[in-house]
Tab-separated table of C-alpha atoms in Angstrom:
chain	number	residue	atom	x	y	z
A	58	UNK	CA	95.103	-22.299	-96.764
A	59	UNK	CA	92.900	-24.643	-98.699
A	60	UNK	CA	94.064	-27.518	-96.580
A	61	UNK	CA	92.989	-25.702	-93.389
A	62	UNK	CA	89.522	-25.019	-94.795
A	63	UNK	CA	89.161	-28.641	-95.842
A	64	UNK	CA	90.180	-29.773	-92.347
A	65	UNK	CA	87.657	-27.506	-90.626
A	66	UNK	CA	84.886	-28.653	-92.948
A	67	UNK	CA	85.749	-32.264	-92.317
A	68	UNK	CA	85.665	-31.545	-88.586
A	69	UNK	CA	82.132	-29.986	-88.664
A	70	UNK	CA	80.914	-32.717	-90.968
A	71	UNK	CA	82.062	-35.317	-88.492
A	72	UNK	CA	80.264	-33.420	-85.676
A	73	UNK	CA	77.038	-33.163	-87.643
A	74	UNK	CA	77.155	-36.898	-88.280
A	75	UNK	CA	77.158	-37.589	-84.534
A	76	UNK	CA	73.845	-39.001	-83.280
A	77	UNK	CA	73.724	-36.752	-80.208
A	78	UNK	CA	74.288	-33.470	-82.056
A	79	UNK	CA	70.822	-32.594	-83.240
A	80	UNK	CA	69.038	-33.787	-80.055
A	81	UNK	CA	71.446	-31.641	-78.059
A	82	UNK	CA	70.677	-28.649	-80.245
A	83	UNK	CA	66.941	-29.200	-79.901
A	84	UNK	CA	67.167	-29.511	-76.119
A	85	UNK	CA	69.243	-26.347	-75.861
A	86	UNK	CA	66.773	-24.367	-77.952
A	87	UNK	CA	63.847	-25.754	-75.959
A	88	UNK	CA	65.527	-24.829	-72.666
A	89	UNK	CA	66.179	-21.277	-73.860
A	90	UNK	CA	62.593	-20.854	-75.050
A	91	UNK	CA	61.202	-22.251	-71.795
A	92	UNK	CA	63.372	-19.905	-69.752
A	93	UNK	CA	62.163	-16.943	-71.809
A	94	UNK	CA	58.502	-17.945	-71.363
A	95	UNK	CA	58.843	-18.394	-67.578
A	96	UNK	CA	60.663	-15.074	-67.213
A	97	UNK	CA	57.988	-13.250	-69.237
A	98	UNK	CA	55.151	-14.724	-67.165
A	99	UNK	CA	56.802	-13.741	-63.914
A	100	UNK	CA	57.342	-10.151	-64.996
A	101	UNK	CA	53.752	-9.896	-66.314
A	102	UNK	CA	52.183	-11.194	-63.093
A	103	UNK	CA	54.069	-8.941	-60.721
A	104	UNK	CA	52.083	-5.735	-61.512
A	105	UNK	CA	48.563	-7.221	-61.308
A	106	UNK	CA	49.391	-8.778	-57.936
A	107	UNK	CA	50.253	-5.376	-56.558
A	108	UNK	CA	47.049	-3.886	-57.946
A	109	UNK	CA	44.923	-6.691	-56.551
A	110	UNK	CA	46.507	-6.215	-53.151
A	111	UNK	CA	45.480	-2.569	-53.189
A	112	UNK	CA	41.937	-3.285	-54.406
A	113	UNK	CA	41.364	-6.107	-51.922
A	114	UNK	CA	42.936	-4.246	-49.015
A	115	UNK	CA	40.962	-4.751	-45.786
A	116	UNK	CA	41.705	-2.481	-42.808
A	117	UNK	CA	42.942	-4.141	-39.656
A	118	UNK	CA	40.962	-3.852	-36.386
A	119	UNK	CA	43.434	-1.235	-35.210
A	120	UNK	CA	42.571	0.936	-38.199
A	121	UNK	CA	38.860	0.625	-37.403
A	122	UNK	CA	39.400	1.715	-33.807
A	123	UNK	CA	41.198	4.802	-35.055
A	124	UNK	CA	38.030	6.038	-36.767
A	125	UNK	CA	36.888	9.272	-35.066
A	126	UNK	CA	33.786	8.834	-32.893
A	127	UNK	CA	32.838	12.478	-32.379
A	128	UNK	CA	31.868	12.838	-36.039
A	129	UNK	CA	29.092	10.280	-35.550
A	130	UNK	CA	27.625	11.923	-32.440
A	131	UNK	CA	24.793	14.430	-32.451
A	132	UNK	CA	25.142	17.860	-30.914
A	133	UNK	CA	22.611	18.651	-28.179
A	134	UNK	CA	20.337	21.421	-29.429
A	135	UNK	CA	17.807	23.686	-27.764
A	136	UNK	CA	14.244	22.365	-28.237
A	137	UNK	CA	13.035	25.016	-30.679
A	138	UNK	CA	13.551	25.566	-34.375
A	139	UNK	CA	14.849	29.148	-34.217
A	140	UNK	CA	17.427	29.100	-31.436
A	141	UNK	CA	18.166	32.775	-31.978
A	142	UNK	CA	14.827	33.741	-30.433
A	143	UNK	CA	15.295	31.521	-27.358
A	144	UNK	CA	15.464	33.037	-23.901
A	145	UNK	CA	15.939	31.016	-20.696
A	146	UNK	CA	13.545	32.568	-18.181
A	147	UNK	CA	13.981	29.978	-15.427
A	148	UNK	CA	17.358	28.380	-14.830
A	149	UNK	CA	18.389	24.936	-13.611
A	150	UNK	CA	19.000	24.898	-9.845
A	151	UNK	CA	22.743	24.380	-9.435
A	152	UNK	CA	24.114	24.024	-5.905
A	153	UNK	CA	27.436	25.489	-7.024
A	154	UNK	CA	25.931	28.468	-8.850
A	155	UNK	CA	25.911	32.042	-7.608
A	156	UNK	CA	23.101	33.214	-5.368
A	157	UNK	CA	21.439	35.242	-8.100
A	158	UNK	CA	21.316	32.242	-10.449
A	159	UNK	CA	19.950	30.056	-7.651
A	160	UNK	CA	17.193	32.573	-7.002
A	161	UNK	CA	16.336	32.545	-10.715
A	162	UNK	CA	16.081	28.755	-10.507
A	163	UNK	CA	13.319	28.788	-7.855
A	164	UNK	CA	9.667	28.426	-8.847
A	165	UNK	CA	6.933	29.816	-6.612
A	166	UNK	CA	3.822	27.668	-6.546
A	167	UNK	CA	1.124	27.345	-3.917
A	168	UNK	CA	3.099	29.578	-1.499
A	169	UNK	CA	6.144	27.333	-1.679
A	170	UNK	CA	9.450	27.599	-3.554
A	171	UNK	CA	10.586	24.626	-5.641
A	172	UNK	CA	13.988	23.960	-7.198
A	173	UNK	CA	13.859	23.784	-10.973
A	174	UNK	CA	15.339	20.546	-12.326
A	175	UNK	CA	15.227	21.894	-15.872
A	176	UNK	CA	14.937	25.204	-17.716
A	177	UNK	CA	11.981	27.264	-18.922
A	178	UNK	CA	12.581	28.508	-22.473
A	179	UNK	CA	10.501	31.297	-23.990
A	180	UNK	CA	10.799	33.937	-26.695
A	181	UNK	CA	11.543	37.577	-26.051
A	182	UNK	CA	8.091	38.514	-27.378
A	183	UNK	CA	6.366	35.839	-25.293
A	184	UNK	CA	4.723	34.303	-28.355
A	185	UNK	CA	4.026	30.641	-29.030
A	186	UNK	CA	6.643	28.665	-30.973
A	187	UNK	CA	7.295	25.168	-32.286
A	188	UNK	CA	8.979	22.747	-29.890
A	189	UNK	CA	11.350	20.264	-31.575
A	190	UNK	CA	13.364	17.225	-30.470
A	191	UNK	CA	16.774	18.147	-29.071
A	192	UNK	CA	18.171	14.733	-30.121
A	193	UNK	CA	17.150	11.762	-32.241
A	194	UNK	CA	15.342	9.107	-30.216
A	195	UNK	CA	12.183	7.147	-29.380
A	196	UNK	CA	9.159	8.691	-27.661
A	197	UNK	CA	8.628	6.933	-24.342
A	198	UNK	CA	5.584	8.758	-23.067
A	199	UNK	CA	2.991	11.341	-24.045
A	200	UNK	CA	0.646	12.450	-21.280
A	201	UNK	CA	-1.424	15.340	-20.007
A	202	UNK	CA	-0.525	16.553	-16.521
A	203	UNK	CA	-2.911	18.936	-14.695
A	204	UNK	CA	0.016	20.816	-13.173
A	205	UNK	CA	2.661	20.713	-15.945
A	206	UNK	CA	0.491	20.629	-19.064
A	207	UNK	CA	1.160	18.228	-21.940
A	208	UNK	CA	4.364	16.246	-21.426
A	209	UNK	CA	6.584	14.346	-23.897
A	210	UNK	CA	9.478	12.099	-22.793
A	211	UNK	CA	12.068	10.857	-25.329
A	212	UNK	CA	14.735	8.171	-24.831
A	213	UNK	CA	18.084	8.431	-26.626
A	214	UNK	CA	21.254	6.369	-26.857
A	215	UNK	CA	23.748	6.129	-23.983
A	216	UNK	CA	21.028	6.296	-21.269
A	217	UNK	CA	20.058	9.865	-22.152
A	218	UNK	CA	16.501	11.205	-21.864
A	219	UNK	CA	14.919	14.544	-22.710
A	220	UNK	CA	11.730	15.826	-21.087
A	221	UNK	CA	9.382	18.440	-22.573
A	222	UNK	CA	6.483	19.964	-20.606
A	223	UNK	CA	4.096	22.940	-20.808
A	224	UNK	CA	3.104	21.993	-24.356
A	225	UNK	CA	-0.087	23.477	-25.770
A	226	UNK	CA	-0.397	20.939	-28.583
A	227	UNK	CA	1.357	17.600	-29.176
A	228	UNK	CA	1.929	16.251	-32.682
A	229	UNK	CA	3.637	12.915	-31.821
A	230	UNK	CA	2.612	9.634	-30.213
A	231	UNK	CA	4.317	7.227	-27.834
A	232	UNK	CA	6.534	4.635	-29.526
A	233	UNK	CA	7.311	6.798	-32.555
A	234	UNK	CA	10.846	7.459	-33.789
A	235	UNK	CA	11.776	11.132	-34.071
A	236	UNK	CA	14.754	12.819	-35.693
A	237	UNK	CA	16.652	15.722	-34.204
A	238	UNK	CA	14.809	18.932	-35.038
A	239	UNK	CA	11.484	17.187	-35.726
A	240	UNK	CA	8.407	18.989	-34.376
A	241	UNK	CA	6.911	17.663	-31.118
A	242	UNK	CA	4.258	20.316	-30.537
A	243	UNK	CA	3.858	23.979	-29.616
A	244	UNK	CA	4.823	25.850	-26.464
A	245	UNK	CA	2.059	26.802	-24.053
A	246	UNK	CA	1.297	27.649	-20.436
A	247	UNK	CA	0.906	25.549	-17.299
A	248	UNK	CA	-0.068	26.088	-13.674
A	249	UNK	CA	3.299	25.325	-12.145
A	250	UNK	CA	5.339	27.716	-14.304
A	251	UNK	CA	2.622	30.299	-14.892
A	252	UNK	CA	5.066	33.140	-14.144
A	253	UNK	CA	7.085	32.104	-17.225
A	254	UNK	CA	4.140	32.725	-19.551
A	255	UNK	CA	4.179	30.843	-22.861
A	256	UNK	CA	7.206	28.570	-22.668
A	257	UNK	CA	8.516	25.016	-22.872
A	258	UNK	CA	9.942	23.325	-19.815
A	259	UNK	CA	12.968	21.228	-20.824
A	260	UNK	CA	14.912	18.643	-18.819
A	261	UNK	CA	18.070	16.744	-19.754
A	262	UNK	CA	18.780	13.489	-17.912
A	263	UNK	CA	21.735	11.111	-17.979
A	264	UNK	CA	21.179	7.740	-16.289
A	265	UNK	CA	18.025	9.211	-14.654
A	266	UNK	CA	20.052	12.053	-13.101
A	267	UNK	CA	19.183	15.659	-13.882
A	268	UNK	CA	21.929	17.750	-15.472
A	269	UNK	CA	21.991	21.430	-16.334
A	270	UNK	CA	20.886	21.703	-19.988
A	271	UNK	CA	22.478	25.142	-20.302
A	272	UNK	CA	25.936	23.603	-19.814
A	273	UNK	CA	25.484	21.104	-22.669
A	274	UNK	CA	23.657	22.948	-25.415
A	275	UNK	CA	25.767	22.779	-28.613
A	276	UNK	CA	27.920	20.054	-27.023
A	277	UNK	CA	28.257	16.390	-28.170
A	278	UNK	CA	26.363	13.706	-26.282
A	279	UNK	CA	29.646	12.245	-25.005
A	280	UNK	CA	30.148	15.362	-22.860
A	281	UNK	CA	27.401	14.065	-20.536
A	282	UNK	CA	29.605	11.210	-19.286
A	283	UNK	CA	31.407	13.315	-16.692
A	284	UNK	CA	28.338	15.392	-15.823
A	285	UNK	CA	26.524	12.664	-13.896
A	286	UNK	CA	29.365	12.175	-11.419
A	287	UNK	CA	29.557	15.900	-10.717
A	288	UNK	CA	25.787	16.101	-10.315
A	289	UNK	CA	25.748	13.279	-7.754
A	290	UNK	CA	28.623	14.754	-5.759
A	291	UNK	CA	27.095	18.225	-5.633
A	292	UNK	CA	23.699	16.855	-4.645
A	293	UNK	CA	25.103	14.798	-1.785
A	294	UNK	CA	27.360	17.546	-0.423
A	295	UNK	CA	25.024	20.582	-0.826
A	296	UNK	CA	21.532	19.357	0.075
A	297	UNK	CA	18.991	22.099	0.855
A	298	UNK	CA	15.543	22.090	2.393
A	299	UNK	CA	13.811	23.437	-0.681
A	300	UNK	CA	11.781	20.882	-2.647
A	301	UNK	CA	12.337	20.139	-6.313
A	302	UNK	CA	9.882	20.496	-9.160
A	303	UNK	CA	9.171	16.770	-9.203
A	304	UNK	CA	8.117	17.002	-5.587
A	305	UNK	CA	5.617	19.709	-6.489
A	306	UNK	CA	3.698	17.181	-8.569
A	307	UNK	CA	3.842	14.679	-5.707
A	308	UNK	CA	2.639	17.329	-3.259
A	309	UNK	CA	-0.250	18.177	-5.555
A	310	UNK	CA	-1.240	14.507	-5.757
A	311	UNK	CA	-0.959	14.023	-1.988
A	312	UNK	CA	-3.104	17.105	-1.370
A	313	UNK	CA	-5.797	15.727	-3.651
A	314	UNK	CA	-5.691	12.399	-1.810
A	315	UNK	CA	-5.889	14.235	1.512
A	316	UNK	CA	-8.948	16.180	0.354
A	317	UNK	CA	-10.669	12.969	-0.691
A	318	UNK	CA	-9.829	11.420	2.681
A	319	UNK	CA	-11.248	14.428	4.534
A	320	UNK	CA	-14.451	14.188	2.564
A	321	UNK	CA	-14.733	10.516	3.458
A	322	UNK	CA	-14.210	11.235	7.145
A	323	UNK	CA	-16.802	14.036	7.063
A	324	UNK	CA	-19.359	11.706	5.588
A	325	UNK	CA	-18.694	8.939	8.138
A	326	UNK	CA	-20.217	10.625	11.305
A	327	UNK	CA	-23.428	11.402	9.447
A	328	UNK	CA	-23.891	7.747	8.652
A	329	UNK	CA	-23.264	6.811	12.272
A	330	UNK	CA	-25.859	9.328	13.485
A	331	UNK	CA	-28.398	7.923	11.045
A	332	UNK	CA	-27.684	4.417	12.326
A	333	UNK	CA	-28.166	5.565	15.947
A	334	UNK	CA	-31.443	7.269	15.087
A	335	UNK	CA	-32.742	4.168	13.338
A	336	UNK	CA	-31.771	2.008	16.306
A	337	UNK	CA	-33.624	4.325	18.717
A	338	UNK	CA	-36.763	4.189	16.557
A	339	UNK	CA	-36.573	0.397	16.538
A	340	UNK	CA	-36.274	0.271	20.338
A	341	UNK	CA	-39.237	2.638	20.772
A	342	UNK	CA	-41.403	0.494	18.539
A	343	UNK	CA	-40.418	-2.626	20.517
A	344	UNK	CA	-41.276	-1.014	23.873
A	345	UNK	CA	-44.625	0.249	22.635
A	346	UNK	CA	-45.556	-3.177	21.322
A	347	UNK	CA	-44.680	-4.815	24.642
A	348	UNK	CA	-46.743	-2.332	26.659
A	349	UNK	CA	-49.723	-2.941	24.413
């Protein structure tokens, strides 16, 4: 037994005395430590990478297109603050409407009937009320019309315009930006829609084409896209001989021009007679001087 122990000790002592033994041990330990360090770093960096990917996540263009558009669009409102008191007293003339609605969309002025291209809105009590912007936009024009009263025109996105007439007072100026629901003025009376009493005349236009405001109140602006095509088709297929409200203003202007022309023509013969009289006096004077 002792001999075996002595042999094993002699064997390890011979190995320890080898020159390559200790360098080999050092290299083995270094390799193990290096492997442990590399493995630890890899496992530590895996979690932060995943977190950074989530924090720095950028949506793709397809994700952006999927964003709902209707949430960003305004809803078309009636042009008065308290919509519960609104009453449409004159309707929009629709060629496809029933006869009773078409009759309610005719305006009698100067012994002629005109088709309404908008709606007259009043209160049940017939009192004055604040007129507000139906949509957010930029004020294109503020003017005073002798037939329609004070007029405000507002431009909106997507080639939409709103038109407000029969205003008693106006509290905005051209070029100003207005928000939906912001006050434009107060309702009043005008000559053209005098049967409607105190009211506001409201038009809704898409690409300069009149559409029925009643069909689009409380609807998003995008609903006007299909309305213009239907309006054009109905206008071309169902034309009538009755003039529109815009033509009433043109007729009024043409009548004023005609009156001015008549006055000019009435004054012209008088001037000619005066010229003839002066010429006769000159001839008489010439003859008398010659006879003398």
